[in-house]
mmCIF file of C-alpha atoms and ligand atoms in Angstrom:
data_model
loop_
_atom_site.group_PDB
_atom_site.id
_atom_site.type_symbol
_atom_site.label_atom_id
_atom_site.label_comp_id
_atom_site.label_asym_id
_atom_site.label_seq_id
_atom_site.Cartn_x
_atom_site.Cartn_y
_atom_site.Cartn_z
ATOM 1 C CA UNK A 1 108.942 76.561 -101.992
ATOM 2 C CA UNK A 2 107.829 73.560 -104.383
ATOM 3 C CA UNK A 3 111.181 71.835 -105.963
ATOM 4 C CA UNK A 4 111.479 73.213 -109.544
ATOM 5 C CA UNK A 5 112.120 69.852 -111.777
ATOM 6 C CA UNK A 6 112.779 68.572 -115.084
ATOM 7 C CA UNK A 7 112.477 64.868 -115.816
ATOM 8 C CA UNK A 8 114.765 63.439 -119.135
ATOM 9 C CA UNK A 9 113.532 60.370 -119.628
ATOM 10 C CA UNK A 10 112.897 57.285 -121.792
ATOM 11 C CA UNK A 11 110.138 55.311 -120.325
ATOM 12 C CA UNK A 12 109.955 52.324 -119.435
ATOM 13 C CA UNK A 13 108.641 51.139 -116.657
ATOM 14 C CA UNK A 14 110.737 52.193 -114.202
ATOM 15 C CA UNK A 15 110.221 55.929 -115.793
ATOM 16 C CA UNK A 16 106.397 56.140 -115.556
ATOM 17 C CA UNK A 17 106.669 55.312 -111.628
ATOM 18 C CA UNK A 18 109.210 58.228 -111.795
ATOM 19 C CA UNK A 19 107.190 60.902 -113.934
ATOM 20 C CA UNK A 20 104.345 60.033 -111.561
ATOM 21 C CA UNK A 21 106.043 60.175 -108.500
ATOM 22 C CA UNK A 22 106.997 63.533 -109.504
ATOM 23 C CA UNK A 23 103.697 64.429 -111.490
ATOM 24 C CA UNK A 24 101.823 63.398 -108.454
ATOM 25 C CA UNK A 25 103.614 65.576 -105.855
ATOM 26 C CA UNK A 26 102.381 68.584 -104.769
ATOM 27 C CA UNK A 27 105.358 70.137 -103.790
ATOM 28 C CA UNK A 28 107.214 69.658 -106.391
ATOM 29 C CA UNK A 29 107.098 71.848 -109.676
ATOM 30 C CA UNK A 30 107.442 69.893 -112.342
ATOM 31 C CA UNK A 31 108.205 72.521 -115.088
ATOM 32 C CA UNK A 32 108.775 69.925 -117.993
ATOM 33 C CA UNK A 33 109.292 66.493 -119.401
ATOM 34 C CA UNK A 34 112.253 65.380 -122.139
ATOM 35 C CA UNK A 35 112.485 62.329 -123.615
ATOM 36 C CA UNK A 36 115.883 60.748 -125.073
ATOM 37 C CA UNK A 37 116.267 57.430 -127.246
ATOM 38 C CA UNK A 38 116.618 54.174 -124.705
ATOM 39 C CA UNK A 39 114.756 51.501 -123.293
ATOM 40 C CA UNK A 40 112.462 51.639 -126.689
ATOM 41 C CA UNK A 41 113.160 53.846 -129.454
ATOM 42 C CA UNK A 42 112.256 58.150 -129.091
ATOM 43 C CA UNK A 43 108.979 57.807 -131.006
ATOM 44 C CA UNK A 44 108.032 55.245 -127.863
ATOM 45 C CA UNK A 45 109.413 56.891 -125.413
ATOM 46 C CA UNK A 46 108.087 59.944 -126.306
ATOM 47 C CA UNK A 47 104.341 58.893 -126.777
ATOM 48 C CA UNK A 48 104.530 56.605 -123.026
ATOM 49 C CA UNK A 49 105.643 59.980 -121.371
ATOM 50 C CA UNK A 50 103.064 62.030 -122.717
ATOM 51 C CA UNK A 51 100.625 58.969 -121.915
ATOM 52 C CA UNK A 52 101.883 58.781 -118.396
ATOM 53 C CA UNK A 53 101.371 62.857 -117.596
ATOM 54 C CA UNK A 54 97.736 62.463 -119.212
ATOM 55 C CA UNK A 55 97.290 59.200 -116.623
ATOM 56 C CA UNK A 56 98.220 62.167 -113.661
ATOM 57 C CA UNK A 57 95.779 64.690 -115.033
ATOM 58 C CA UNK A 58 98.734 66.667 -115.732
ATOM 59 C CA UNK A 59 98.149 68.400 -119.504
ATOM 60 C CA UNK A 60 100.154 71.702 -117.731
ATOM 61 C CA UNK A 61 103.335 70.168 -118.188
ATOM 62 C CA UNK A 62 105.174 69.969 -121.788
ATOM 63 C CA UNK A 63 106.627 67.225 -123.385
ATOM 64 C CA UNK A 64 109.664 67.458 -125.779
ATOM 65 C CA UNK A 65 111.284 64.859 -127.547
ATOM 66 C CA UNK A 66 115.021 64.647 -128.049
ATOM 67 C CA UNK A 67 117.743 62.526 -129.277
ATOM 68 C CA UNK A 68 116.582 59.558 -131.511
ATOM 69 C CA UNK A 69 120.406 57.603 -130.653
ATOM 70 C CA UNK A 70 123.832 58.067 -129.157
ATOM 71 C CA UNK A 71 125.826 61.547 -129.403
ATOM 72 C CA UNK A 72 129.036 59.507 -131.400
ATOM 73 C CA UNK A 73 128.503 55.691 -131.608
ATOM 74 C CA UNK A 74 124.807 54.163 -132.005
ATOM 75 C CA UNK A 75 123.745 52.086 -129.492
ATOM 76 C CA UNK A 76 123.657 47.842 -130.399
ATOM 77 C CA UNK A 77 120.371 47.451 -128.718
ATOM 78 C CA UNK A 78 117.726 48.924 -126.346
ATOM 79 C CA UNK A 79 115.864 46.885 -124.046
ATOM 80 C CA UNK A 80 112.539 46.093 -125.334
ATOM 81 C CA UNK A 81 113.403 42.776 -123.585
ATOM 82 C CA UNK A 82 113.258 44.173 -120.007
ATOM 83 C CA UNK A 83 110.196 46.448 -120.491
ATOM 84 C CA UNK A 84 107.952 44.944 -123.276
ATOM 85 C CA UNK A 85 108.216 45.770 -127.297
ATOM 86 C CA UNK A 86 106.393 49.678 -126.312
ATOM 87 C CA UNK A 87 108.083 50.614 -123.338
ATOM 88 C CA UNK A 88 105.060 49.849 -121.147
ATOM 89 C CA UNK A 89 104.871 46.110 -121.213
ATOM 90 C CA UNK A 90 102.533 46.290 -124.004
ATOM 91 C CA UNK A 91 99.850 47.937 -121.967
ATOM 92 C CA UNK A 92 100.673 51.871 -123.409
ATOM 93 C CA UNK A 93 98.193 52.202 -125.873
ATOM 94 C CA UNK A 94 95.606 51.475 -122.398
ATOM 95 C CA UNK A 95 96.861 54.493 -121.211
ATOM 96 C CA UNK A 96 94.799 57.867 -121.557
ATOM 97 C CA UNK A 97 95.866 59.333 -125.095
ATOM 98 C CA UNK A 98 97.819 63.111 -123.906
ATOM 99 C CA UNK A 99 95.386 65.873 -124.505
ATOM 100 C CA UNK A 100 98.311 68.224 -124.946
ATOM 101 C CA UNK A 101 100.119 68.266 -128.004
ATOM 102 C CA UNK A 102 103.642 67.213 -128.429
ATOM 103 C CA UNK A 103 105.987 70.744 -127.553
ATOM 104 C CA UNK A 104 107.150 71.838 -130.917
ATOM 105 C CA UNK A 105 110.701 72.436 -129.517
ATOM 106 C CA UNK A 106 112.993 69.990 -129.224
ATOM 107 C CA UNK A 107 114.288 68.330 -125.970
ATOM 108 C CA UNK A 108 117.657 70.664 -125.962
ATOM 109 C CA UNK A 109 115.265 73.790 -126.364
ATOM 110 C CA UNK A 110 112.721 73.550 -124.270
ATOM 111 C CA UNK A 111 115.856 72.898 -121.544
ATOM 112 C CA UNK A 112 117.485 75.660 -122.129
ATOM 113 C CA UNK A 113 114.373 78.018 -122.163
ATOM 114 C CA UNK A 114 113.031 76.642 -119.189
ATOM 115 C CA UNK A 115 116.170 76.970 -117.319
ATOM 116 C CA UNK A 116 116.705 80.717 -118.745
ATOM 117 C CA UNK A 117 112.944 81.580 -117.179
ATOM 118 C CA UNK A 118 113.223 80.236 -114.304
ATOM 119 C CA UNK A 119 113.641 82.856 -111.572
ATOM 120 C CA UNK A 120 115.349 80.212 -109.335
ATOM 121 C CA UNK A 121 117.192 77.209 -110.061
ATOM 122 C CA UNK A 122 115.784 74.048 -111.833
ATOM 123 C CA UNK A 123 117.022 70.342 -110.646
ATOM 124 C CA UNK A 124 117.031 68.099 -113.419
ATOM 125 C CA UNK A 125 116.332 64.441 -113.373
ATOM 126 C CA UNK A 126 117.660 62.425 -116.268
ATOM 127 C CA UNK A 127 116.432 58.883 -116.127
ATOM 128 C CA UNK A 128 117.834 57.450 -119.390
ATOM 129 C CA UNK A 129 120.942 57.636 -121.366
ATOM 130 C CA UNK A 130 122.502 61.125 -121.070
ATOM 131 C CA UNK A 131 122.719 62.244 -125.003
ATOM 132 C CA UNK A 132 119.844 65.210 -124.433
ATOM 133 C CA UNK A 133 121.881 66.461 -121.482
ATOM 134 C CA UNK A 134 125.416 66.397 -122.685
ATOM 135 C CA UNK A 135 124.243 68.460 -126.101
ATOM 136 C CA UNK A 136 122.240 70.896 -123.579
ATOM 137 C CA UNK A 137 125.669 71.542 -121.399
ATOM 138 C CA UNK A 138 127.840 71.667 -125.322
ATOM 139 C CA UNK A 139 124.822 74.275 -126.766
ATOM 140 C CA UNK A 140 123.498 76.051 -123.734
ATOM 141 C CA UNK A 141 127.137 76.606 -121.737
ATOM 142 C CA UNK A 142 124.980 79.851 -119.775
ATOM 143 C CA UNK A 143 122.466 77.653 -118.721
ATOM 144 C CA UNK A 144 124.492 75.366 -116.352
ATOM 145 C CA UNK A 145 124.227 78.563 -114.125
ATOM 146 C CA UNK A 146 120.845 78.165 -113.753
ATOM 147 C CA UNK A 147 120.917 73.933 -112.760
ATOM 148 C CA UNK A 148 120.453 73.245 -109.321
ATOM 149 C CA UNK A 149 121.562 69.466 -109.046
ATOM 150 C CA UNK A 150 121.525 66.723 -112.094
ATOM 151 C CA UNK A 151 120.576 63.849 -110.191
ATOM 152 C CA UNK A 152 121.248 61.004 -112.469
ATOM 153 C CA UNK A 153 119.765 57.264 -112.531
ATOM 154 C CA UNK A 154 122.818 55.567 -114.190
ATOM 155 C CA UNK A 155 126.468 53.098 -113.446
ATOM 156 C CA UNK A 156 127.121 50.682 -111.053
ATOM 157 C CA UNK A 157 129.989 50.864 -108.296
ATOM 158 C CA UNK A 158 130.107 46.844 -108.409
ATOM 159 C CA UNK A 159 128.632 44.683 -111.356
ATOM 160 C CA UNK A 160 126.835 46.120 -114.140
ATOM 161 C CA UNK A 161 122.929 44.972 -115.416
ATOM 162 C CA UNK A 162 123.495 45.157 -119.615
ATOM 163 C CA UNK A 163 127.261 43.986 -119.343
ATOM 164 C CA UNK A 164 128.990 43.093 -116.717
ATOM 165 C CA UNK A 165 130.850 46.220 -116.496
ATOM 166 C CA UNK A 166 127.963 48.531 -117.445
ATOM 167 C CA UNK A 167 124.866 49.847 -115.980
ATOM 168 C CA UNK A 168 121.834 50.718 -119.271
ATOM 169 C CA UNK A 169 121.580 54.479 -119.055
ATOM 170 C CA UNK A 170 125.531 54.606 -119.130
ATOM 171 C CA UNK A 171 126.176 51.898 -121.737
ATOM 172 C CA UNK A 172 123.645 53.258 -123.951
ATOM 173 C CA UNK A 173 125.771 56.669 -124.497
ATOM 174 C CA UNK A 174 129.100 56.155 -122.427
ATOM 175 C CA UNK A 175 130.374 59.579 -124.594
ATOM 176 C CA UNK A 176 127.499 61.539 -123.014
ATOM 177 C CA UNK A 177 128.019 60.372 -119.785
ATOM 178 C CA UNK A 178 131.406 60.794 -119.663
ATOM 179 C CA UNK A 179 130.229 64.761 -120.924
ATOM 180 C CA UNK A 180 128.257 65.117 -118.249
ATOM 181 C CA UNK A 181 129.785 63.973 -114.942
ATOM 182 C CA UNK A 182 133.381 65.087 -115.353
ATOM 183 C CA UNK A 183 132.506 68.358 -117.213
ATOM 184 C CA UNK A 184 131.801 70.519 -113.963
ATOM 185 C CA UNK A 185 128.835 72.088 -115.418
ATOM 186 C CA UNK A 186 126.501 71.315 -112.137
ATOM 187 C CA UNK A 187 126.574 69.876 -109.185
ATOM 188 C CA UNK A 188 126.071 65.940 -109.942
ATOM 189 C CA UNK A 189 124.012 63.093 -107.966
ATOM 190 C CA UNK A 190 124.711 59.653 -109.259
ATOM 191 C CA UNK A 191 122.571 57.019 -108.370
ATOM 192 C CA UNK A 192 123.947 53.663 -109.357
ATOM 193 C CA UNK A 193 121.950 50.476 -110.046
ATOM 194 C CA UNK A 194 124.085 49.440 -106.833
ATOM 195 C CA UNK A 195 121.702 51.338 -104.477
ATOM 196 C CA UNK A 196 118.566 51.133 -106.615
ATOM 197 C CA UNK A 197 118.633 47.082 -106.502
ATOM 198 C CA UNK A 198 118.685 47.140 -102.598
ATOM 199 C CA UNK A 199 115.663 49.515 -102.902
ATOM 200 C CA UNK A 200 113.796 46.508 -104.762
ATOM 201 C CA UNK A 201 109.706 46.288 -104.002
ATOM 202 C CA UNK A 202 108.345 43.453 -103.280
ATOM 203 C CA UNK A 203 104.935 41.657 -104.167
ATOM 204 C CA UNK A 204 102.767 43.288 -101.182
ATOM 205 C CA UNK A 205 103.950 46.525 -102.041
ATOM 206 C CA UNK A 206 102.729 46.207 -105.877
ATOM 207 C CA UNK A 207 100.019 44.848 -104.858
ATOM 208 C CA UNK A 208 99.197 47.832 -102.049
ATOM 209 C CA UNK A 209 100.055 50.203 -104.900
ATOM 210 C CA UNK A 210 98.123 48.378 -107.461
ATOM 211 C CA UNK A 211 94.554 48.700 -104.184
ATOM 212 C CA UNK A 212 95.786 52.496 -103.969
ATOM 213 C CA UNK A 213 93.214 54.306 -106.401
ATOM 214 C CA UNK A 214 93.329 54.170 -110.449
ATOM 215 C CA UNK A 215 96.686 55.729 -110.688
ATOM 216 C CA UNK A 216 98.159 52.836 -109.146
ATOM 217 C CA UNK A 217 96.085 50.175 -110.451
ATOM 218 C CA UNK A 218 97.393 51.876 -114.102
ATOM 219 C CA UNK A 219 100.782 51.849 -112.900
ATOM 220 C CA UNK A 220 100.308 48.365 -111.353
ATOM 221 C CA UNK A 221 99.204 47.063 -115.113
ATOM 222 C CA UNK A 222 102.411 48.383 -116.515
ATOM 223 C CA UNK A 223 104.829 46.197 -114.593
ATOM 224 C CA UNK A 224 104.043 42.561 -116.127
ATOM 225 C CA UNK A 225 106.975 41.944 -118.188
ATOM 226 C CA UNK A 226 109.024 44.245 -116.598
ATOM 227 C CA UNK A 227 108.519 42.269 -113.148
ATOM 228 C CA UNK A 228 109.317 38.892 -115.256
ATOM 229 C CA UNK A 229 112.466 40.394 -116.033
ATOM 230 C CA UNK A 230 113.255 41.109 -112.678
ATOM 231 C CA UNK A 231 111.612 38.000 -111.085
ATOM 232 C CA UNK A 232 114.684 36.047 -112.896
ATOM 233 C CA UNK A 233 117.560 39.073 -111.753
ATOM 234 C CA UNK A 234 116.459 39.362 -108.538
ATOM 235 C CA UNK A 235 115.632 35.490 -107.588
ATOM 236 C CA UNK A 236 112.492 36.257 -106.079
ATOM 237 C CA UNK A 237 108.957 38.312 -106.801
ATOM 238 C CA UNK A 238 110.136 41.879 -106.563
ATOM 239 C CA UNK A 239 110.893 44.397 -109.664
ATOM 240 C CA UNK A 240 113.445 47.557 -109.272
ATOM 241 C CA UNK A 241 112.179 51.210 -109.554
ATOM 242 C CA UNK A 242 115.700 52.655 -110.497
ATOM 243 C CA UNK A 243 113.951 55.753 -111.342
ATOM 244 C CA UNK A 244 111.748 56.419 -108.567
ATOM 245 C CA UNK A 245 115.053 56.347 -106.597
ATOM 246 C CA UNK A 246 116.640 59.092 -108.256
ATOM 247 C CA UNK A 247 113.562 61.067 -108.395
ATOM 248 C CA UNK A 248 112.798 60.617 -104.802
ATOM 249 C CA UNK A 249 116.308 62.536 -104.583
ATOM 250 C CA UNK A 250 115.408 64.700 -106.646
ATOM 251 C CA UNK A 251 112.583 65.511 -104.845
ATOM 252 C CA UNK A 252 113.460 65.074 -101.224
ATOM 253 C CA UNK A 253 117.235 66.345 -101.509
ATOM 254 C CA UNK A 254 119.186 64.293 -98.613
ATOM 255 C CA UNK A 255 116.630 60.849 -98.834
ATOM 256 C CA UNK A 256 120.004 59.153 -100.250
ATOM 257 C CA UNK A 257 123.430 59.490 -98.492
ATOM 258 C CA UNK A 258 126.061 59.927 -100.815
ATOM 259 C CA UNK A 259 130.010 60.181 -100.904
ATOM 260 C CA UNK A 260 131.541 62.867 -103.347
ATOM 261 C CA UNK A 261 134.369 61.661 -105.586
ATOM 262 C CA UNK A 262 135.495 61.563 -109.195
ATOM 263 C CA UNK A 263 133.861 58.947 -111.418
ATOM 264 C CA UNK A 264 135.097 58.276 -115.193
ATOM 265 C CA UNK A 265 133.141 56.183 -118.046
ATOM 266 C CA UNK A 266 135.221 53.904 -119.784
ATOM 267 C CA UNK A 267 134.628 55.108 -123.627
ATOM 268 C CA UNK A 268 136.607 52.406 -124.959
ATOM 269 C CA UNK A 269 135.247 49.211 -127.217
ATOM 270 C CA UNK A 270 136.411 46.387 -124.711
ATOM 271 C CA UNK A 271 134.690 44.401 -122.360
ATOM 272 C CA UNK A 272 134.569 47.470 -120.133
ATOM 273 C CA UNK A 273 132.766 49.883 -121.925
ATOM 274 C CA UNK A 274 129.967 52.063 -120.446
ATOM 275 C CA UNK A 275 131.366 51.002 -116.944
ATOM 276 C CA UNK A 276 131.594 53.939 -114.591
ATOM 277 C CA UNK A 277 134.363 54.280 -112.569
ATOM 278 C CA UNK A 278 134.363 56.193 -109.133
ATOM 279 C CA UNK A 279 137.619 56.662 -107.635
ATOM 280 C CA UNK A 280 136.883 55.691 -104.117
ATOM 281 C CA UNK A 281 141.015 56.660 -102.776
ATOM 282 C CA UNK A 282 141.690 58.465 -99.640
ATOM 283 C CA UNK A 283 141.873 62.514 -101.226
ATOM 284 C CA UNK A 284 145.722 62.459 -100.535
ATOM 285 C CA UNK A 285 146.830 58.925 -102.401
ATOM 286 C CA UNK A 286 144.568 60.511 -105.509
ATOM 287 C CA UNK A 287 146.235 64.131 -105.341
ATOM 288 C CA UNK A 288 149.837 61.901 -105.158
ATOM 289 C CA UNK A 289 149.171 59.836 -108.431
ATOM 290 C CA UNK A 290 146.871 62.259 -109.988
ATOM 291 C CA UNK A 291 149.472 65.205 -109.892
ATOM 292 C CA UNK A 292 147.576 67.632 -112.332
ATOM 293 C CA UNK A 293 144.033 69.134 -111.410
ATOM 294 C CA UNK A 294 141.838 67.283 -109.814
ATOM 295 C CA UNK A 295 139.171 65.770 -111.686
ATOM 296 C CA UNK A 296 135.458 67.524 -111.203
ATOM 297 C CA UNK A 297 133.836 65.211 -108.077
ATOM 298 C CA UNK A 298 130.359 63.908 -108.382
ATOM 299 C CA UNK A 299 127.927 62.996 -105.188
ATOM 300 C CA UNK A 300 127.231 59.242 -105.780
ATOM 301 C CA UNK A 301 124.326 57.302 -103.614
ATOM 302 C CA UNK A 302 125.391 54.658 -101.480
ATOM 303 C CA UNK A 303 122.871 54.361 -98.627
ATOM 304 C CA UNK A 304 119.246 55.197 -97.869
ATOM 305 C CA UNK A 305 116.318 54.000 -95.270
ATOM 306 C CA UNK A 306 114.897 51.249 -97.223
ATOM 307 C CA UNK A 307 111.735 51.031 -95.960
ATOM 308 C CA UNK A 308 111.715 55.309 -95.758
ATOM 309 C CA UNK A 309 111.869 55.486 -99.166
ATOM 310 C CA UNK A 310 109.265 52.909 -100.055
ATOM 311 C CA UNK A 311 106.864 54.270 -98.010
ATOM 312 C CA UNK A 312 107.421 57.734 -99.738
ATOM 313 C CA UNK A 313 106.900 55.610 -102.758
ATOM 314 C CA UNK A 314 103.762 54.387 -102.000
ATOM 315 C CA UNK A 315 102.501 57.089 -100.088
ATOM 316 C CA UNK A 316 102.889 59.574 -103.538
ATOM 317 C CA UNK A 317 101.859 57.022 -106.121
ATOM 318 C CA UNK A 318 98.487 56.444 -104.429
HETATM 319 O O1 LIG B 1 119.622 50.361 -115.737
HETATM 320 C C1 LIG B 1 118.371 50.889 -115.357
HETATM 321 C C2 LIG B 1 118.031 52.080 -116.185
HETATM 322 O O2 LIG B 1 117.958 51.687 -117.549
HETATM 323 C C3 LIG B 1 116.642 52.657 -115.856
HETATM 324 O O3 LIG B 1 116.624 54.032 -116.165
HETATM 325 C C4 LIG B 1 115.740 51.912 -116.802
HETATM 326 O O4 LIG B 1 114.578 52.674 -117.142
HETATM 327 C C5 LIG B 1 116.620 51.791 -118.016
HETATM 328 O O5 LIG B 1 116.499 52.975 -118.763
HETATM 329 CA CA1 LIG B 2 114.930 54.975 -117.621
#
């Protein structure tokens, strides 16, 4: 039975090796594509997603745009610095222009319908900040029946990338996050920037991916800024597919080993805001200082075969 997905998304880099991944699978079902404010703003995000499905031949699958900034507090910046002024490293407008029109709903909509019609349960994959996915569990409460998992790029267990407390997706709407992984809505994967950095490709594999075919080439011509950026956080010649990581999840349920506890977002305006917070106690000191009910428990990714994972990579992408 293929995996019934929904990407939310705000490519970026990062998110077009994700939307293909999953574009590009055949057993996966991907029933629909949102995209949320983030690395550039919605009107870029929303065109590179659309761009990206057209790349993969794949005018079945809507595309509806959502949330142009935060749920409460705008954001101070994106991150046209990490993946070029469009999104794509300035190479969008190279990409195939979507014969499909833009879905007249809006990202909450299409969500909610998609969920309500689908005869089994959907898995959704948000790979940007969390604003279209909080309003979708505050409008649609019914609908949360119908999720599967929310497997969720976003926070770091240790340092962060955009401060050092926070992780992008996170920082960019700490409100929504917090929304979404203590509500209790869904099941919740987290997959922190911890686990996505150790998952890091390296020069030969871009440059496998970029002698796969034309999708990979096209992908492959995407990555020059964003690999500059990460030539100078890594130390060395590799770039980080954070997204492809949580999609591969998404995808493959069990490629990442995970450990289920609480995690919190610090919503404050200190140094610390955006940082997520997992609560990593033995279950008996937390249920001695925590006293009332215990707080809902998300499955956060620690571990995964490295070289597993970018072989699946590769092996899809091609
Ligand atoms: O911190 C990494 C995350 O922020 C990724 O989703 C990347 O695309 C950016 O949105
Ligand atoms: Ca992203």
């Amino acid at each position: 039975m293929a995996q019934k997905l929904i990407i939310d998304t705000d490519p970026g880099v990062d998110d077009a090796f994700a939307i293909a991944l999953a574009a590009l699978s055949s057993d996966v079902d991907l029933l629909g594509v949102t995209t949320v404010h983030g690395n550039v703003p919605l009107s870029a995000t929303t065109i590179n997603a659309r761009r990206i499905l057209a790349l993969c031949k794949r005018a079945d699958v809507p595309v509806a745009a959502g949330a142009p900034r935060p749920l409460v507090h705008r954001s101070p910046h994106e991150a046209g610095e990490v993946h070029g002024s469009d999104g794509l490293s300035g190479r969008s407008a190279a990409l195939p222009e979507p014969s499909r029109p833009l879905d007249e709903r809006d990202a909450v909509t299409l969500l909610a319908e998609l969920l309500e019609a689908s005869d089994t349960p959907v898995t959704i994959a948000p790979i940007g900040p969390l604003t279209n996915i909080a309003a979708l569990l505050a409008a649609h409460p019914a609908a949360a029946a119908k999720i599967d998992r929310i497997v969720i790029m976003g926070g770091a267990l240790g340092h962060g990338n955009t401060t050092a407390a926070a992780e992008f997706n996170i920082w960019s709407d700490p409100e929504a996050a917090q929304r979404v992984l203590t509500g209790g809505d869904a099941p919740c994967v987290l997959v922190p920037m911890d686990l996505t950095y150790r998952c890091a490709v390296d020069a030969a594999w871009l440059d496998e991916l970029d002698a796969s075919g034309p999708i990979g080439a096209a992908l492959h011509a995407l990555t020059p800024d964003y690999r500059t950026h990460y030539r100078g956080a890594l130390g060395w010649d590799g770039m980080v597919v954070h997204d492809a990581v949580a999609v591969a999840e998404a995808i493959r349920p069990g490629t990442l080993r995970t450990e289920r506890v609480p995690v919190q977002v610090e919503c404050s305006f200190g140094p610390g805001r955006g940082a997520t917070l997992a609560d990593r106690r033995l279950p008996a000191l937390r249920a001695a200082t925590d006293g009332a009910a215990p707080a809902s428990e998300v499955d956060v990714a620690v571990d995964t075969d490295l070289a597993a994972l970018r072989a699946l990579l590769l092996d899809r992408l091609r």
